[in-house]
Amino acid sequence: MPLLLAPDEPGLDALRSELTRRTLITSAGLAALLTACGGAPEPALEPGRTRTVVHALGTAEVPVAPQRVVSLDSNGALQVGLELGAPLVASETLDGAVSVPPYVPAPPPGFEPLGFNQLDLERVAALRPDLIIGNVPRVEPAYPELSRIAPTVAYRNAGAGQDWRESVRAIGDVLGALPRVEEGLARYAARVADVAARHADLIAGATVALLRFTSSELRIVRGEIFGASILAHAGIRRPPSTDTPGPSATYVSLTDETVGVTADADVLLYFVGGGGSAVDAAATAQRYTSGELWQQLPAVRAGRVVELDPVAWWDGYSVSAAMACLDELDAALARL
C-alpha cells in the first residue's frame, strides 16, 4: 500500500530528501507567490466560521465548511473526500493504470490531479485551498510551508499502526461529515458480519496468508495494513509465518528461497503491485509463481490460491474500498 509508507520503509527517507531539495528550490518562488497574493492565499469564497482541530502534527484552525480542499494523499483523503462529496479541487492520485479508484465517485468538475508523490508547493499555493489534508508521511516533510498556504491537517495511517477506520473518522471529522462516516462504517461492520457468517466453517478451519508481489519481491502483508485488517475484521485466522517479524511490522519479505515459509497457510490470497510498486510487479509474480518452491506449497497444490484486486486491497483506504474487498473475499471463500 498510492503507497502507504511504513516508518521503516526506504521510500520515506527518499521522500524527505526530495522534499528538502524541492523546498530549497521553490522557497523563493513560493514566497513571491504568497507576497503577490497579499500573504497566505485567501479562499475563493468568503471565509466562514472556523474551528480548532488537534492533529498528528499540531493544531489548525480549519473552516467549518471548507470550500477548496487539497488532498496530499491518494488513499484516505482522496477516497473519503470523494465518498463524502467534499469540494476537492486537487489531490495526489494513484500511480498505475488507475489514477482514481473505480469504487468511489468520480472527482468533481475542475479537479486537478497532482500525481503520485510529487509535492509541488507552488502548485498547491496556486490552487488557493482553504484546507489541506494528508497522511503524516506526505505532510510532515513540508508541514511548515503547507501551513503557510492554508490550514493543514495530518492524520496517522496504517504505516504508523493506525486502524484505517480511525483514519477515516479523522478525515470525515475534518471535512465536517463525521456522522456520514459513522453510517458508512456501520454498513461495513454489518457486511463483515454477513461474510463471516456465510463462511463460518471455512474461516474456523483454515489459515489464510495475504501476499503482495512488488517490483522486487514477494511480501506477506500483515498488521494494520488495509487489506490485512479486512481479513482480521472478518475473523480470518493467519498462519504463524505472518507473525515472524513482530507485532508492529507491516510485511514479511520473502525471497525466492524463503517462499516456502508460507507452507503453513491453507489458503493464499495475493495481489500484484499496488502503490508505488506497480512497475515490474507482474514480472516478479511470474518469477515466484513459476518457481519449484511455489509449486510445492500445499495451498497451490490444493488449488486454494486466489488473485485479488491491488487497487482495493492495497491502495484502498475508505468504506467503499473495504466493501469492494469484502465482495472479493466473499467470492473467493465461496470458490474454496
XYZ file of C-alpha atoms in Angstrom:
336
model
C 0.000 0.000 0.000
C -0.662 5.399 -3.626
C 1.743 3.757 -1.305
C 1.217 3.836 2.406
C 4.774 4.096 3.721
C 5.636 2.238 6.887
C 8.020 4.117 9.192
C 10.871 1.780 8.281
C 10.365 1.793 4.519
C 13.177 3.436 2.489
C 10.639 5.445 0.479
C 10.003 7.768 3.417
C 13.685 8.763 3.690
C 13.792 9.382 -0.046
C 10.628 11.470 0.173
C 12.108 13.614 2.949
C 15.340 14.197 0.984
C 13.488 15.063 -2.186
C 11.128 17.468 -0.432
C 14.054 19.176 1.315
C 15.669 19.740 -2.067
C 12.439 20.970 -3.638
C 11.718 23.276 -0.711
C 15.098 24.985 -1.164
C 14.452 25.372 -4.867
C 10.882 26.596 -4.617
C 11.012 28.674 -1.425
C 11.787 31.880 -3.277
C 9.035 31.277 -5.811
C 6.556 30.329 -3.108
C 7.394 33.432 -1.067
C 6.920 35.601 -4.129
C 3.578 33.980 -4.887
C 2.356 34.437 -1.323
C 3.547 38.057 -1.300
C 1.799 38.768 -4.591
C -1.387 37.405 -3.096
C -1.035 39.588 -0.011
C 0.178 36.827 2.333
C -1.379 33.391 2.574
C -3.866 32.798 -0.252
C -7.465 33.546 0.616
C -10.193 31.021 -0.306
C -12.071 31.767 -3.493
C -15.281 32.061 -1.491
C -15.958 34.278 1.517
C -14.385 32.549 4.533
C -16.841 31.269 7.116
C -16.530 30.049 10.658
C -13.525 28.049 11.757
C -12.836 25.537 14.487
C -9.715 24.235 16.160
C -8.540 20.781 15.132
C -5.769 18.996 17.005
C -3.993 16.570 14.687
C -0.872 14.431 14.442
C 1.471 17.342 13.697
C -0.089 20.156 15.691
C -3.174 22.366 15.727
C -5.020 24.024 12.871
C -7.911 26.450 12.553
C -9.965 24.794 9.813
C -13.118 26.029 8.086
C -16.334 24.578 9.467
C -17.469 24.175 5.850
C -14.344 24.063 3.636
C -14.823 25.134 0.027
C -11.456 24.386 -1.625
C -9.842 21.204 -0.303
C -6.482 19.842 -1.460
C -5.623 16.233 -0.581
C -1.983 15.198 -0.372
C -2.906 11.537 -0.205
C -4.145 9.216 -2.943
C -5.535 6.819 -0.370
C -7.606 8.041 2.562
C -8.040 11.768 1.961
C -8.838 11.383 -1.733
C -11.165 8.417 -1.367
C -13.035 9.602 1.725
C -13.298 13.079 0.228
C -14.898 11.694 -2.924
C -17.199 9.425 -0.898
C -18.444 12.423 1.052
C -18.733 14.740 -1.925
C -16.167 17.135 -0.447
C -15.137 20.134 -2.594
C -11.826 18.623 -3.694
C -10.036 20.975 -6.068
C -6.962 18.737 -6.309
C -5.401 15.597 -4.889
C -2.500 13.258 -5.212
C -3.650 10.288 -7.303
C -2.666 6.648 -7.678
C 0.423 5.567 -9.559
C -0.510 2.961 -12.138
C -3.168 2.120 -14.697
C -5.896 3.550 -12.440
C -5.427 7.072 -11.077
C -8.705 7.230 -9.115
C -10.263 4.005 -7.769
C -13.427 2.920 -9.601
C -15.286 2.167 -6.361
C -15.525 5.845 -5.323
C -17.457 8.667 -7.065
C -15.646 10.477 -9.863
C -13.830 13.709 -8.965
C -15.834 16.940 -9.340
C -15.508 19.177 -12.430
C -12.281 21.132 -12.475
C -10.490 18.639 -10.238
C -6.705 18.722 -10.730
C -4.683 15.519 -10.244
C -1.356 16.151 -8.526
C 0.325 12.881 -9.495
C 1.834 10.412 -7.070
C 4.411 11.521 -4.504
C 5.185 14.727 -6.423
C 4.525 17.548 -3.958
C 4.933 20.955 -5.611
C 4.437 23.745 -3.076
C 3.971 26.490 -5.666
C 1.349 24.443 -7.447
C -0.524 23.828 -4.197
C -0.395 27.538 -3.331
C -1.744 28.477 -6.759
C -4.815 26.316 -6.103
C -5.773 28.693 -3.239
C -7.036 25.945 -0.904
C -8.813 26.732 2.338
C -7.906 23.281 3.717
C -5.027 20.867 3.071
C -5.226 17.318 4.366
C -2.990 14.274 4.063
C -1.342 11.455 5.971
C 1.704 12.153 8.127
C 4.358 10.760 5.721
C 3.051 13.022 2.943
C 2.554 16.162 5.025
C 5.309 16.151 7.645
C 8.362 16.905 5.441
C 6.775 20.188 4.227
C 4.353 20.920 7.066
C 5.609 24.468 7.845
C 5.400 25.528 4.198
C 1.970 23.931 3.721
C 0.639 25.619 6.855
C 1.602 28.992 5.392
C -0.563 28.231 2.369
C -3.693 27.032 4.196
C -4.781 25.268 7.389
C -3.128 21.863 7.140
C -4.239 18.695 8.923
C -2.259 15.441 9.047
C -3.594 12.075 10.146
C -1.801 8.852 11.005
C -2.280 5.897 8.688
C -1.606 2.167 8.715
C 2.139 2.650 8.349
C 2.076 4.166 11.847
C -0.113 1.348 13.175
C -3.372 3.294 12.911
C -6.600 1.374 12.296
C -7.904 2.587 8.933
C -11.352 3.134 10.434
C -9.910 5.695 12.836
C -8.110 7.410 9.960
C -11.372 7.579 8.025
C -13.096 9.050 11.070
C -10.374 11.691 11.377
C -10.740 12.671 7.727
C -14.529 12.786 7.942
C -14.366 14.937 11.056
C -12.044 17.483 9.407
C -14.384 17.623 6.420
C -17.374 18.206 8.714
C -19.087 14.922 7.840
C -18.346 12.556 10.720
C -21.984 11.330 11.076
C -21.967 10.155 7.458
C -18.662 8.379 8.009
C -20.115 6.577 11.025
C -23.089 5.462 8.924
C -20.711 4.033 6.330
C -18.640 2.234 8.931
C -21.804 0.727 10.380
C -22.691 -0.651 6.933
C -19.177 -2.049 6.674
C -19.479 -3.770 10.066
C -22.765 -5.344 9.011
C -21.218 -6.621 5.781
C -18.248 -8.059 7.697
C -20.641 -9.955 9.952
C -22.524 -11.254 6.919
C -19.371 -12.570 5.189
C -18.110 -14.136 8.416
C -21.424 -15.912 8.985
C -21.694 -17.152 5.392
C -18.258 -18.790 5.522
C -18.018 -19.623 9.222
C -16.932 -23.246 8.705
C -14.123 -22.389 6.299
C -12.943 -19.475 8.425
C -12.853 -21.681 11.517
C -10.911 -24.449 9.797
C -8.366 -22.713 7.562
C -5.497 -20.267 7.885
C -5.053 -17.583 5.221
C -1.956 -15.647 4.117
C -2.289 -12.362 2.215
C 0.580 -11.857 -0.232
C 1.743 -8.927 -2.332
C 4.103 -9.078 -5.295
C 6.076 -5.822 -5.563
C 8.512 -4.677 -8.211
C 11.315 -6.568 -6.469
C 9.988 -9.217 -4.073
C 7.120 -11.157 -2.527
C 5.737 -9.951 0.800
C 3.324 -11.300 3.372
C 1.016 -8.378 4.166
C 0.190 -8.036 7.849
C -0.536 -5.683 10.745
C -2.804 -2.665 10.291
C -2.268 -2.505 6.537
C -5.685 -2.070 4.936
C -6.155 -5.459 3.282
C -4.773 -7.383 6.251
C -7.139 -5.577 8.602
C -10.131 -6.528 6.444
C -9.242 -10.184 6.932
C -8.818 -9.672 10.664
C -12.213 -7.986 10.998
C -13.812 -10.982 9.267
C -12.198 -13.363 11.754
C -9.761 -14.848 9.244
C -7.014 -16.775 11.017
C -3.451 -16.064 9.909
C -0.645 -18.705 9.893
C 2.418 -18.387 12.178
C 4.600 -17.251 9.257
C 2.651 -13.982 9.235
C 3.858 -13.091 12.728
C 7.580 -13.639 12.164
C 8.830 -10.011 12.340
C 6.905 -8.941 15.442
C 3.638 -7.119 16.139
C 4.500 -3.743 14.588
C 5.825 -4.866 11.193
C 3.572 -4.318 8.191
C 5.078 -7.023 5.976
C 7.385 -10.036 5.815
C 9.833 -10.132 2.904
C 10.217 -13.458 1.085
C 12.999 -14.302 -1.308
C 12.824 -16.972 -3.990
C 14.483 -19.293 -1.477
C 12.257 -18.481 1.539
C 8.845 -18.566 -0.134
C 8.399 -21.988 1.440
C 7.556 -20.421 4.820
C 4.023 -19.893 3.504
C 3.548 -23.667 3.516
C 1.744 -23.181 6.833
C -1.132 -21.372 5.079
C -4.162 -23.355 3.941
C -5.209 -20.543 1.589
C -3.145 -17.964 -0.293
C -4.741 -14.672 -1.318
C -2.469 -12.435 -3.349
C -2.357 -9.279 -5.445
C 0.206 -7.940 -7.870
C 1.595 -4.426 -7.468
C -0.298 -1.629 -5.839
C 1.023 1.750 -4.747
C 4.468 2.708 -5.952
C 5.445 -0.892 -6.672
C 3.229 -1.453 -9.700
C 6.112 -1.266 -12.188
C 7.507 -4.706 -12.988
C 5.385 -6.373 -10.282
C 3.922 -8.728 -12.874
C 7.424 -9.946 -13.754
C 8.111 -10.542 -10.059
C 4.932 -12.565 -9.738
C 5.834 -14.645 -12.762
C 9.286 -15.356 -11.335
C 7.993 -16.533 -7.978
C 4.939 -18.472 -9.140
C 6.881 -20.376 -11.777
C 9.447 -21.490 -9.215
C 9.600 -25.015 -7.823
C 9.125 -23.939 -4.195
C 5.904 -22.063 -5.035
C 4.548 -25.050 -6.958
C 5.144 -27.292 -3.928
C 3.159 -25.128 -1.481
C 0.164 -27.065 -0.076
C -2.266 -24.243 -0.905
C -1.027 -24.143 -4.505
C -1.232 -27.920 -4.908
C -4.765 -27.888 -3.465
C -5.886 -25.078 -5.773
C -6.546 -22.750 -2.852
C -4.932 -19.654 -4.356
C -6.937 -16.569 -5.367
C -5.752 -13.356 -7.005
C -7.234 -10.082 -5.713
C -7.507 -6.506 -6.986
C -4.494 -4.437 -5.810
C -6.382 -1.154 -6.112
C -8.841 -2.189 -3.410
C -6.598 -4.357 -1.234
C -3.504 -2.131 -1.212
C -4.489 1.339 -2.392
C -7.878 1.243 -0.713
C -8.448 3.309 2.405
C -12.149 4.032 2.635
C -15.506 2.419 3.339
C -16.026 1.972 -0.408
C -12.691 0.183 -0.725
C -13.495 -2.018 2.268
C -16.813 -3.005 0.702
C -15.032 -3.874 -2.547
C -12.581 -6.046 -0.595
C -15.400 -7.818 1.212
C -17.127 -8.547 -2.090
C -13.920 -10.135 -3.408
C -13.342 -12.019 -0.155
C -16.908 -13.338 -0.212
C -16.456 -14.591 -3.775
C -13.003 -16.047 -3.031
C -14.179 -18.009 0.003
C -17.160 -19.311 -1.961
C -14.735 -20.817 -4.522
C -12.665 -22.700 -1.954
